[in-house]
Tab-separated table of C-alpha atoms in Angstrom:
chain	number	residue	atom	x	y	z
A	1	UNK	CA	138.711	127.217	134.271
A	2	UNK	CA	136.118	129.701	133.032
A	3	UNK	CA	132.578	129.378	134.009
A	4	UNK	CA	130.527	127.272	131.482
A	5	UNK	CA	127.000	128.911	130.732
A	6	UNK	CA	125.484	125.497	131.070
A	7	UNK	CA	127.277	124.512	134.307
A	8	UNK	CA	126.006	125.486	137.632
A	9	UNK	CA	129.510	125.202	139.221
A	10	UNK	CA	131.585	126.701	136.444
A	11	UNK	CA	132.960	123.694	134.823
A	12	UNK	CA	133.914	123.804	131.140
A	13	UNK	CA	131.906	121.572	128.798
A	14	UNK	CA	134.287	119.005	127.340
A	15	UNK	CA	133.199	119.192	123.631
A	16	UNK	CA	134.155	115.498	123.088
A	17	UNK	CA	131.759	114.264	125.570
A	18	UNK	CA	128.798	116.199	124.817
A	19	UNK	CA	125.442	114.203	124.257
A	20	UNK	CA	125.403	111.674	127.012
A	21	UNK	CA	122.995	108.535	126.541
A	22	UNK	CA	121.528	107.477	129.767
A	23	UNK	CA	119.885	104.027	129.615
A	24	UNK	CA	117.889	102.812	132.629
A	25	UNK	CA	116.969	99.241	133.237
A	26	UNK	CA	114.014	98.736	135.742
A	27	UNK	CA	110.921	97.221	136.678
A	28	UNK	CA	107.560	99.041	135.385
A	29	UNK	CA	106.837	102.346	137.014
A	30	UNK	CA	104.094	105.062	136.960
A	31	UNK	CA	104.642	107.794	134.415
A	32	UNK	CA	104.535	110.416	137.342
A	33	UNK	CA	107.603	108.698	138.703
A	34	UNK	CA	109.467	108.340	135.270
A	35	UNK	CA	108.748	112.116	134.521
A	36	UNK	CA	110.301	113.095	137.782
A	37	UNK	CA	113.262	110.709	137.155
A	38	UNK	CA	114.070	112.140	133.792
A	39	UNK	CA	113.942	115.756	135.027
A	40	UNK	CA	116.378	114.866	137.886
A	41	UNK	CA	118.774	112.741	136.058
A	42	UNK	CA	119.075	115.485	133.417
A	43	UNK	CA	119.758	117.941	136.118
A	44	UNK	CA	122.274	115.479	137.455
A	45	UNK	CA	124.280	115.841	134.348
A	46	UNK	CA	123.979	119.539	133.809
A	47	UNK	CA	125.266	120.119	137.294
A	48	UNK	CA	127.948	117.413	137.114
A	49	UNK	CA	129.273	117.971	133.553
A	50	UNK	CA	128.165	121.386	132.711
A	51	UNK	CA	126.443	120.338	129.463
A	52	UNK	CA	123.082	121.919	128.343
A	53	UNK	CA	120.097	119.978	129.192
A	54	UNK	CA	119.253	119.671	125.610
A	55	UNK	CA	122.133	117.225	124.902
A	56	UNK	CA	121.078	114.699	127.515
A	57	UNK	CA	118.807	111.909	126.585
A	58	UNK	CA	117.249	109.383	128.999
A	59	UNK	CA	115.816	105.999	127.857
A	60	UNK	CA	113.996	103.943	130.234
A	61	UNK	CA	113.605	100.069	129.597
A	62	UNK	CA	110.993	98.641	131.655
A	63	UNK	CA	111.447	94.947	132.144
A	64	UNK	CA	108.536	93.000	133.646
A	65	UNK	CA	109.161	91.098	136.941
A	66	UNK	CA	109.264	87.592	135.092
A	67	UNK	CA	112.158	88.682	133.062
A	68	UNK	CA	114.724	89.896	135.451
A	69	UNK	CA	116.205	88.683	138.827
A	70	UNK	CA	118.961	88.669	141.207
A	71	UNK	CA	120.643	85.750	143.263
A	72	UNK	CA	119.530	83.376	140.558
A	73	UNK	CA	115.682	84.048	140.943
A	74	UNK	CA	113.121	85.941	138.850
A	75	UNK	CA	111.800	88.842	140.711
A	76	UNK	CA	108.276	87.562	139.944
A	77	UNK	CA	108.962	84.642	142.126
A	78	UNK	CA	110.212	86.546	145.122
B	1	UNK	CA	141.941	85.274	103.450
B	2	UNK	CA	140.636	86.758	100.386
B	3	UNK	CA	138.960	90.080	100.100
B	4	UNK	CA	135.205	89.568	100.840
B	5	UNK	CA	132.812	89.684	97.844
B	6	UNK	CA	130.469	91.352	99.999
B	7	UNK	CA	132.643	94.487	100.324
B	8	UNK	CA	132.244	97.065	97.576
B	9	UNK	CA	135.619	98.289	98.096
B	10	UNK	CA	137.467	95.063	98.601
B	11	UNK	CA	138.408	95.333	102.080
B	12	UNK	CA	139.528	92.370	103.881
B	13	UNK	CA	137.291	90.953	106.516
B	14	UNK	CA	138.923	91.581	109.955
B	15	UNK	CA	138.373	88.078	111.443
B	16	UNK	CA	138.319	89.325	115.184
B	17	UNK	CA	135.442	91.817	114.226
B	18	UNK	CA	132.996	89.565	112.505
B	19	UNK	CA	129.477	89.309	113.758
B	20	UNK	CA	128.610	92.906	114.846
B	21	UNK	CA	125.595	93.347	116.985
B	22	UNK	CA	123.460	96.590	116.352
B	23	UNK	CA	121.251	97.775	118.974
B	24	UNK	CA	118.694	100.478	118.051
B	25	UNK	CA	116.749	102.550	120.812
B	26	UNK	CA	113.973	104.398	119.249
B	27	UNK	CA	110.193	105.075	119.583
B	28	UNK	CA	107.500	102.557	118.339
B	29	UNK	CA	107.483	102.491	114.440
B	30	UNK	CA	105.550	100.613	111.731
B	31	UNK	CA	106.996	97.194	110.649
B	32	UNK	CA	107.329	98.340	107.147
B	33	UNK	CA	109.756	100.907	108.265
B	34	UNK	CA	111.579	98.589	110.539
B	35	UNK	CA	111.930	95.948	107.727
B	36	UNK	CA	113.460	98.697	105.549
B	37	UNK	CA	115.879	99.902	108.335
B	38	UNK	CA	117.241	96.384	109.162
B	39	UNK	CA	117.934	95.728	105.464
B	40	UNK	CA	119.761	99.127	104.983
B	41	UNK	CA	121.634	98.964	108.185
B	42	UNK	CA	122.850	95.526	107.327
B	43	UNK	CA	123.862	96.883	103.848
B	44	UNK	CA	125.774	99.679	105.600
B	45	UNK	CA	127.882	97.172	107.507
B	46	UNK	CA	128.523	94.821	104.318
B	47	UNK	CA	129.679	97.854	102.453
B	48	UNK	CA	131.753	99.657	105.185
B	49	UNK	CA	133.278	96.373	106.809
B	50	UNK	CA	133.141	93.675	103.917
B	51	UNK	CA	131.516	91.381	106.333
B	52	UNK	CA	128.985	88.787	104.910
B	53	UNK	CA	125.296	89.998	105.698
B	54	UNK	CA	124.677	86.853	107.659
B	55	UNK	CA	126.888	87.964	110.672
B	56	UNK	CA	125.004	91.294	111.072
B	57	UNK	CA	122.326	91.298	113.893
B	58	UNK	CA	119.983	94.332	114.480
B	59	UNK	CA	117.876	94.424	117.463
B	60	UNK	CA	115.364	97.314	117.669
B	61	UNK	CA	114.372	98.325	121.260
B	62	UNK	CA	111.026	100.329	121.018
B	63	UNK	CA	110.542	102.549	124.135
B	64	UNK	CA	107.174	104.254	124.334
B	65	UNK	CA	106.917	107.924	124.692
B	66	UNK	CA	106.353	107.971	128.316
B	67	UNK	CA	109.717	106.260	128.904
B	68	UNK	CA	112.097	108.422	127.257
B	69	UNK	CA	112.905	112.008	126.912
B	70	UNK	CA	115.552	114.760	126.154
B	71	UNK	CA	116.165	117.930	127.891
B	72	UNK	CA	114.474	116.790	130.964
B	73	UNK	CA	111.244	116.324	129.471
B	74	UNK	CA	109.384	112.966	128.634
B	75	UNK	CA	108.663	112.801	124.868
B	76	UNK	CA	104.985	112.125	125.800
B	77	UNK	CA	104.859	115.644	127.457
B	78	UNK	CA	106.178	117.503	124.381
C	1	UNK	CA	128.300	73.599	146.789
C	2	UNK	CA	130.436	74.947	149.626
C	3	UNK	CA	130.557	78.683	150.126
C	4	UNK	CA	134.202	79.566	149.499
C	5	UNK	CA	136.013	82.654	149.418
C	6	UNK	CA	137.117	82.018	145.874
C	7	UNK	CA	134.527	80.135	144.176
C	8	UNK	CA	134.603	76.251	143.520
C	9	UNK	CA	138.063	76.245	142.250
C	10	UNK	CA	139.541	78.346	144.936
C	11	UNK	CA	139.654	81.673	143.049
C	12	UNK	CA	139.684	84.744	145.060
C	13	UNK	CA	136.867	87.237	144.540
C	14	UNK	CA	138.152	90.290	142.794
C	15	UNK	CA	136.588	93.159	144.640
C	16	UNK	CA	136.677	95.637	141.942
C	17	UNK	CA	134.508	93.112	139.661
C	18	UNK	CA	131.629	92.336	142.034
C	19	UNK	CA	128.197	92.992	140.962
C	20	UNK	CA	128.097	91.926	137.298
C	21	UNK	CA	125.218	92.883	135.386
C	22	UNK	CA	123.905	90.485	132.592
C	23	UNK	CA	121.637	91.803	129.660
C	24	UNK	CA	120.102	89.305	127.506
C	25	UNK	CA	118.534	90.161	124.107
C	26	UNK	CA	116.244	87.583	122.921
C	27	UNK	CA	112.893	86.619	121.311
C	28	UNK	CA	110.030	86.100	123.731
C	29	UNK	CA	110.086	82.942	125.853
C	30	UNK	CA	107.984	81.337	128.363
C	31	UNK	CA	108.478	82.172	132.015
C	32	UNK	CA	109.501	78.556	132.832
C	33	UNK	CA	112.548	78.873	130.500
C	34	UNK	CA	113.433	82.169	131.739
C	35	UNK	CA	113.391	81.097	135.449
C	36	UNK	CA	115.681	78.151	134.384
C	37	UNK	CA	117.923	80.564	132.487
C	38	UNK	CA	118.332	83.064	135.338
C	39	UNK	CA	119.227	80.441	137.780
C	40	UNK	CA	121.922	78.648	135.374
C	41	UNK	CA	123.407	81.839	134.304
C	42	UNK	CA	123.727	83.116	137.836
C	43	UNK	CA	125.425	79.738	138.650
C	44	UNK	CA	127.773	80.267	135.701
C	45	UNK	CA	129.191	83.520	137.382
C	46	UNK	CA	129.377	81.825	141.003
C	47	UNK	CA	131.353	79.133	139.499
C	48	UNK	CA	133.623	80.988	137.017
C	49	UNK	CA	134.216	84.208	139.049
C	50	UNK	CA	133.636	82.985	142.796
C	51	UNK	CA	131.106	85.797	143.201
C	52	UNK	CA	128.159	85.340	145.561
C	53	UNK	CA	124.912	84.798	143.742
C	54	UNK	CA	123.358	87.843	145.498
C	55	UNK	CA	125.590	89.961	143.355
C	56	UNK	CA	124.554	88.759	139.937
C	57	UNK	CA	121.717	90.390	138.183
C	58	UNK	CA	120.153	89.198	134.967
C	59	UNK	CA	117.906	91.308	132.800
C	60	UNK	CA	116.215	89.766	129.844
C	61	UNK	CA	115.077	92.052	127.035
C	62	UNK	CA	112.456	90.337	124.863
C	63	UNK	CA	112.368	91.743	121.451
C	64	UNK	CA	109.309	90.756	119.230
C	65	UNK	CA	110.140	89.152	115.839
C	66	UNK	CA	109.154	92.078	113.933
C	67	UNK	CA	111.877	94.157	115.654
C	68	UNK	CA	115.093	92.095	115.212
C	69	UNK	CA	116.808	90.187	112.444
C	70	UNK	CA	119.791	88.970	111.022
C	71	UNK	CA	121.184	88.920	107.302
C	72	UNK	CA	119.070	91.984	106.666
C	73	UNK	CA	115.811	90.422	107.266
C	74	UNK	CA	113.325	90.662	109.994
C	75	UNK	CA	112.830	87.412	112.004
C	76	UNK	CA	109.106	87.746	111.451
C	77	UNK	CA	109.636	87.556	107.780
C	78	UNK	CA	111.665	84.413	107.767
D	1	UNK	CA	111.211	71.190	113.964
D	2	UNK	CA	112.872	68.355	116.078
D	3	UNK	CA	113.986	68.844	119.837
D	4	UNK	CA	117.608	70.244	119.658
D	5	UNK	CA	120.204	67.808	120.276
D	6	UNK	CA	121.978	70.528	122.062
D	7	UNK	CA	119.276	70.651	124.880
D	8	UNK	CA	119.660	68.472	127.706
D	9	UNK	CA	116.076	68.318	128.523
D	10	UNK	CA	114.689	67.896	125.083
D	11	UNK	CA	113.123	71.263	124.849
D	12	UNK	CA	112.214	72.466	121.442
D	13	UNK	CA	113.993	75.153	120.120
D	14	UNK	CA	111.675	78.402	119.625
D	15	UNK	CA	112.717	79.529	116.475
D	16	UNK	CA	111.706	83.058	117.105
D	17	UNK	CA	114.143	83.185	119.915
D	18	UNK	CA	117.265	81.822	118.476
D	19	UNK	CA	120.582	83.785	118.686
D	20	UNK	CA	120.475	85.334	122.105
D	21	UNK	CA	122.961	87.993	122.797
D	22	UNK	CA	124.459	88.307	126.262
D	23	UNK	CA	126.031	91.501	127.429
D	24	UNK	CA	127.994	91.548	130.611
D	25	UNK	CA	129.014	94.611	132.536
D	26	UNK	CA	131.710	93.967	135.037
D	27	UNK	CA	135.241	95.347	136.403
D	28	UNK	CA	138.236	94.015	134.536
D	29	UNK	CA	139.052	90.283	134.984
D	30	UNK	CA	141.858	87.898	133.973
D	31	UNK	CA	141.380	86.150	130.650
D	32	UNK	CA	141.404	82.786	132.330
D	33	UNK	CA	138.188	83.975	134.138
D	34	UNK	CA	136.637	85.272	131.153
D	35	UNK	CA	137.157	82.275	129.048
D	36	UNK	CA	135.607	79.926	131.837
D	37	UNK	CA	132.671	82.399	132.144
D	38	UNK	CA	132.002	82.294	128.230
D	39	UNK	CA	131.883	78.676	128.408
D	40	UNK	CA	129.704	78.328	131.341
D	41	UNK	CA	127.288	81.015	130.259
D	42	UNK	CA	126.913	79.432	126.861
D	43	UNK	CA	126.338	76.179	128.455
D	44	UNK	CA	123.439	77.730	130.633
D	45	UNK	CA	121.699	78.775	127.341
D	46	UNK	CA	122.093	75.442	125.726
D	47	UNK	CA	120.684	73.712	128.717
D	48	UNK	CA	117.938	76.104	129.485
D	49	UNK	CA	116.753	77.026	126.061
D	50	UNK	CA	118.023	73.892	123.931
D	51	UNK	CA	119.586	76.210	121.439
D	52	UNK	CA	122.928	75.318	119.726
D	53	UNK	CA	125.849	76.729	121.372
D	54	UNK	CA	126.784	78.365	118.102
D	55	UNK	CA	123.786	80.666	118.198
D	56	UNK	CA	124.876	82.261	121.558
D	57	UNK	CA	127.213	85.126	121.713
D	58	UNK	CA	128.471	86.792	124.938
D	59	UNK	CA	130.045	90.225	124.942
D	60	UNK	CA	132.010	91.420	128.156
D	61	UNK	CA	132.213	95.120	128.659
D	62	UNK	CA	134.901	95.731	131.366
D	63	UNK	CA	134.502	99.072	133.009
D	64	UNK	CA	137.417	100.372	135.124
D	65	UNK	CA	136.794	100.887	138.750
D	66	UNK	CA	136.721	104.801	138.293
D	67	UNK	CA	133.735	104.526	135.835
D	68	UNK	CA	131.083	102.624	137.777
D	69	UNK	CA	129.778	102.407	141.333
D	70	UNK	CA	126.839	101.741	143.655
D	71	UNK	CA	125.220	103.700	146.489
D	72	UNK	CA	126.568	106.835	144.809
D	73	UNK	CA	130.196	106.117	145.148
D	74	UNK	CA	132.620	104.926	142.579
D	75	UNK	CA	134.105	101.565	143.080
D	76	UNK	CA	137.645	103.060	142.921
D	77	UNK	CA	136.870	105.104	145.954
D	78	UNK	CA	135.642	102.305	148.192
E	1	UNK	CA	103.554	117.970	109.559
E	2	UNK	CA	105.232	118.212	106.180
E	3	UNK	CA	107.132	115.184	104.725
E	4	UNK	CA	110.645	115.512	105.860
E	5	UNK	CA	113.434	116.777	103.439
E	6	UNK	CA	115.749	114.396	104.663
E	7	UNK	CA	113.716	111.242	103.605
E	8	UNK	CA	114.402	110.054	100.062
E	9	UNK	CA	110.910	108.525	99.747
E	10	UNK	CA	108.854	111.168	101.407
E	11	UNK	CA	107.839	109.457	104.458
E	12	UNK	CA	106.574	111.631	107.380
E	13	UNK	CA	108.880	111.858	110.236
E	14	UNK	CA	107.149	110.203	113.356
E	15	UNK	CA	107.860	112.694	116.004
E	16	UNK	CA	107.685	110.179	118.998
E	17	UNK	CA	110.493	108.329	117.300
E	18	UNK	CA	113.081	111.060	116.433
E	19	UNK	CA	116.538	110.712	117.940
E	20	UNK	CA	117.379	107.101	117.307
E	21	UNK	CA	120.394	105.723	119.334
E	22	UNK	CA	122.301	103.090	117.622
E	23	UNK	CA	124.950	101.062	119.593
E	24	UNK	CA	127.288	98.738	117.914
E	25	UNK	CA	129.140	95.960	119.542
E	26	UNK	CA	132.053	94.696	117.505
E	27	UNK	CA	135.732	93.889	117.666
E	28	UNK	CA	138.397	96.861	117.286
E	29	UNK	CA	138.574	98.388	113.706
E	30	UNK	CA	140.523	100.963	111.991
E	31	UNK	CA	139.047	104.422	112.164
E	32	UNK	CA	138.848	104.663	108.516
E	33	UNK	CA	136.354	101.884	108.608
E	34	UNK	CA	134.373	103.382	111.514
E	35	UNK	CA	134.165	106.672	109.777
E	36	UNK	CA	132.716	105.153	106.719
E	37	UNK	CA	130.320	102.907	108.832
E	38	UNK	CA	128.849	105.807	110.864
E	39	UNK	CA	128.232	107.595	107.671
E	40	UNK	CA	126.371	104.677	106.013
E	41	UNK	CA	124.432	103.717	109.114
E	42	UNK	CA	123.147	107.310	109.517
E	43	UNK	CA	122.205	107.419	105.809
E	44	UNK	CA	120.298	104.162	106.450
E	45	UNK	CA	118.055	105.835	109.138
E	46	UNK	CA	117.619	108.876	107.030
E	47	UNK	CA	116.410	106.980	104.063
E	48	UNK	CA	114.381	104.314	106.084
E	49	UNK	CA	112.672	106.604	108.520
E	50	UNK	CA	113.021	110.033	106.861
E	51	UNK	CA	114.664	111.704	109.984
E	52	UNK	CA	117.237	114.341	109.654
E	53	UNK	CA	120.815	112.997	109.945
E	54	UNK	CA	121.447	115.430	113.011
E	55	UNK	CA	119.152	113.260	115.077
E	56	UNK	CA	120.903	110.079	114.448
E	57	UNK	CA	123.624	108.962	117.031
E	58	UNK	CA	125.984	106.104	116.543
E	59	UNK	CA	128.084	104.738	119.447
E	60	UNK	CA	130.540	101.849	118.694
E	61	UNK	CA	131.670	99.788	121.678
E	62	UNK	CA	134.773	97.971	120.490
E	63	UNK	CA	135.416	94.847	122.558
E	64	UNK	CA	138.770	93.218	122.518
E	65	UNK	CA	139.110	89.599	121.257
E	66	UNK	CA	139.488	88.183	124.672
E	67	UNK	CA	136.302	89.629	125.880
E	68	UNK	CA	133.827	88.292	123.676
E	69	UNK	CA	132.851	85.004	121.852
E	70	UNK	CA	130.456	82.690	120.230
E	71	UNK	CA	129.898	78.983	120.713
E	72	UNK	CA	131.334	79.129	124.229
E	73	UNK	CA	134.834	80.234	122.979
E	74	UNK	CA	136.522	83.534	123.225
E	75	UNK	CA	137.340	85.000	119.957
E	76	UNK	CA	140.860	85.205	120.935
E	77	UNK	CA	141.168	81.555	121.318
E	78	UNK	CA	139.855	80.619	117.808
F	1	UNK	CA	100.818	106.465	151.334
F	2	UNK	CA	103.386	105.928	154.018
F	3	UNK	CA	106.863	107.722	154.165
F	4	UNK	CA	109.407	105.451	152.637
F	5	UNK	CA	112.507	105.391	154.866
F	6	UNK	CA	114.651	105.687	151.711
F	7	UNK	CA	112.472	108.412	149.852
F	8	UNK	CA	112.867	112.092	150.534
F	9	UNK	CA	109.405	112.708	149.469
F	10	UNK	CA	107.735	109.879	150.978
F	11	UNK	CA	106.972	107.686	147.990
F	12	UNK	CA	106.612	104.022	148.659
F	13	UNK	CA	109.455	101.903	147.194
F	14	UNK	CA	107.848	99.862	144.535
F	15	UNK	CA	109.355	96.377	145.232
F	16	UNK	CA	109.303	95.121	141.685
F	17	UNK	CA	111.407	97.935	140.562
F	18	UNK	CA	114.134	98.012	143.025
F	19	UNK	CA	117.682	97.861	141.778
F	20	UNK	CA	117.694	100.031	138.834
F	21	UNK	CA	120.850	99.867	136.625
F	22	UNK	CA	122.008	102.930	134.915
F	23	UNK	CA	124.240	102.763	131.889
F	24	UNK	CA	125.878	105.922	130.385
F	25	UNK	CA	127.475	106.337	127.032
F	26	UNK	CA	129.785	109.349	126.751
F	27	UNK	CA	133.045	110.536	125.695
F	28	UNK	CA	135.975	110.141	128.181
F	29	UNK	CA	135.783	112.505	131.268
F	30	UNK	CA	138.003	113.160	134.251
F	31	UNK	CA	137.394	110.976	137.360
F	32	UNK	CA	136.423	114.016	139.436
F	33	UNK	CA	133.527	114.595	137.145
F	34	UNK	CA	132.468	111.001	137.098
F	35	UNK	CA	132.616	110.940	140.837
F	36	UNK	CA	130.362	113.761	141.099
F	37	UNK	CA	128.017	112.343	138.360
F	38	UNK	CA	127.590	109.037	139.999
F	39	UNK	CA	126.605	110.761	143.178
F	40	UNK	CA	124.111	113.112	141.636
F	41	UNK	CA	122.505	110.374	139.515
F	42	UNK	CA	122.116	108.206	142.396
F	43	UNK	CA	120.417	111.000	144.384
F	44	UNK	CA	118.029	111.472	141.488
F	45	UNK	CA	116.845	107.917	141.850
F	46	UNK	CA	116.503	108.126	145.660
F	47	UNK	CA	114.601	111.175	145.272
F	48	UNK	CA	112.265	110.267	142.480
F	49	UNK	CA	111.732	106.788	143.108
F	50	UNK	CA	112.265	106.407	147.044
F	51	UNK	CA	114.701	103.596	146.629
F	52	UNK	CA	117.765	103.262	148.987
F	53	UNK	CA	120.993	104.558	147.262
F	54	UNK	CA	122.539	101.132	147.795
F	55	UNK	CA	120.290	99.605	145.238
F	56	UNK	CA	121.231	102.164	142.427
F	57	UNK	CA	124.146	101.118	140.146
F	58	UNK	CA	125.799	103.425	137.586
F	59	UNK	CA	128.052	102.098	134.771
F	60	UNK	CA	129.821	104.706	132.716
F	61	UNK	CA	130.952	103.388	129.076
F	62	UNK	CA	133.487	105.982	127.990
F	63	UNK	CA	133.686	105.790	124.098
F	64	UNK	CA	136.630	107.669	122.384
F	65	UNK	CA	136.033	110.280	119.855
F	66	UNK	CA	136.817	108.251	116.848
F	67	UNK	CA	134.084	105.679	117.827
F	68	UNK	CA	130.928	107.626	118.077
F	69	UNK	CA	129.319	110.432	116.139
F	70	UNK	CA	126.091	112.177	115.237
F	71	UNK	CA	124.855	113.556	111.872
F	72	UNK	CA	126.869	110.839	110.128
F	73	UNK	CA	130.205	112.201	111.334
F	74	UNK	CA	132.712	110.888	113.988
F	75	UNK	CA	133.160	113.159	116.801
F	76	UNK	CA	136.858	113.055	116.216
F	77	UNK	CA	136.492	114.658	112.674
F	78	UNK	CA	134.301	117.546	113.929
């Protein structure tokens, strides 16, 4: 395979797969942390898939602690 | 089953496909715009698929500018 | 309920399917109702699939009445 | 509005919240198990929220073991 | 910012809201129908929000009839 | 702030935010690429949020080229 200009490790961009959409479900977090996350997750796609950073979108859905849970309990009640 | 009267081009409703759920991820917008969007997106399904408008649901998830981004940057920072 | 390797009706846990993620789209509701829902939905997975409650996550996305609709109309306008 | 006859505990249906959409992300499972799950999850909504069963939709997205993972590893590799 | 040329009714593009992502959950359909749908849904955004068509992405998740249902029943069993 | 055992850069784990769920919408890709992606995306959360890798789940929804598009056109038609 030829080196891709976008891919650090020389993988070809697979055209049918460009424009990955990343949706994160999490509790609320500080904007500083989210800024860092969006940068790092985008880098993960650039490095793993060799796609340009411009094609990666990250959407963070922050769900309050009284609206999600595991093991049958709301996080707010733990 | 008869061709649906809702379908501009007389396509049959495919029963196994009724009740499409549409989820939109976007930045916050005015209710006037969202009202218009929900009407137009519903029309798009009625016309393309021939399903009754009643079966189409549209859910808009508004994500603030500090919680989504492209190209590794939060929209709030652009 | 007895802890069983296969759930109430003796089904085996299918390892490749553990950790179901449940996402609910709904209008806003009181925390009391959401607490009850998370418990009951988790029980539904434990009983149907025989997975431990700890592996089930439920995320409730509450969408205000001016951001979703059916039949081409916002719920807020009905 | 009268208390919903579908609700075991007589809670009023909150009109702005009718029509919950449930989306499940899981590994592939047998249709017998999915049939049981859809019935039980729907019951969970009827009992917790007092909504009619007809308003509850459940969508199961089955993701193969080579397309999801936890702890940084694909489930297929565990 | 100038009114977007993409908007039929001259609404301004709201910069924080560009790039809407549309996710559709539906039963399987013919590619001809999906092609028509993607075009019409994109037009709906262009006309309602005044965003360029290039910023609208539509993702259709087709769920087989034995993996979704309403009223507690799989669509495959109806 | 004290160093978090899970966080490379010493951020505290915010308890209400543990267990982020990451959902990726993309075209089909080779398992080798997906394996690399899941590892790198998980690392991104560990480093940005200081959460243990075990709490991060990544779900990849692969959508065929005839089921998604941008600019009003199916990817399969481009």
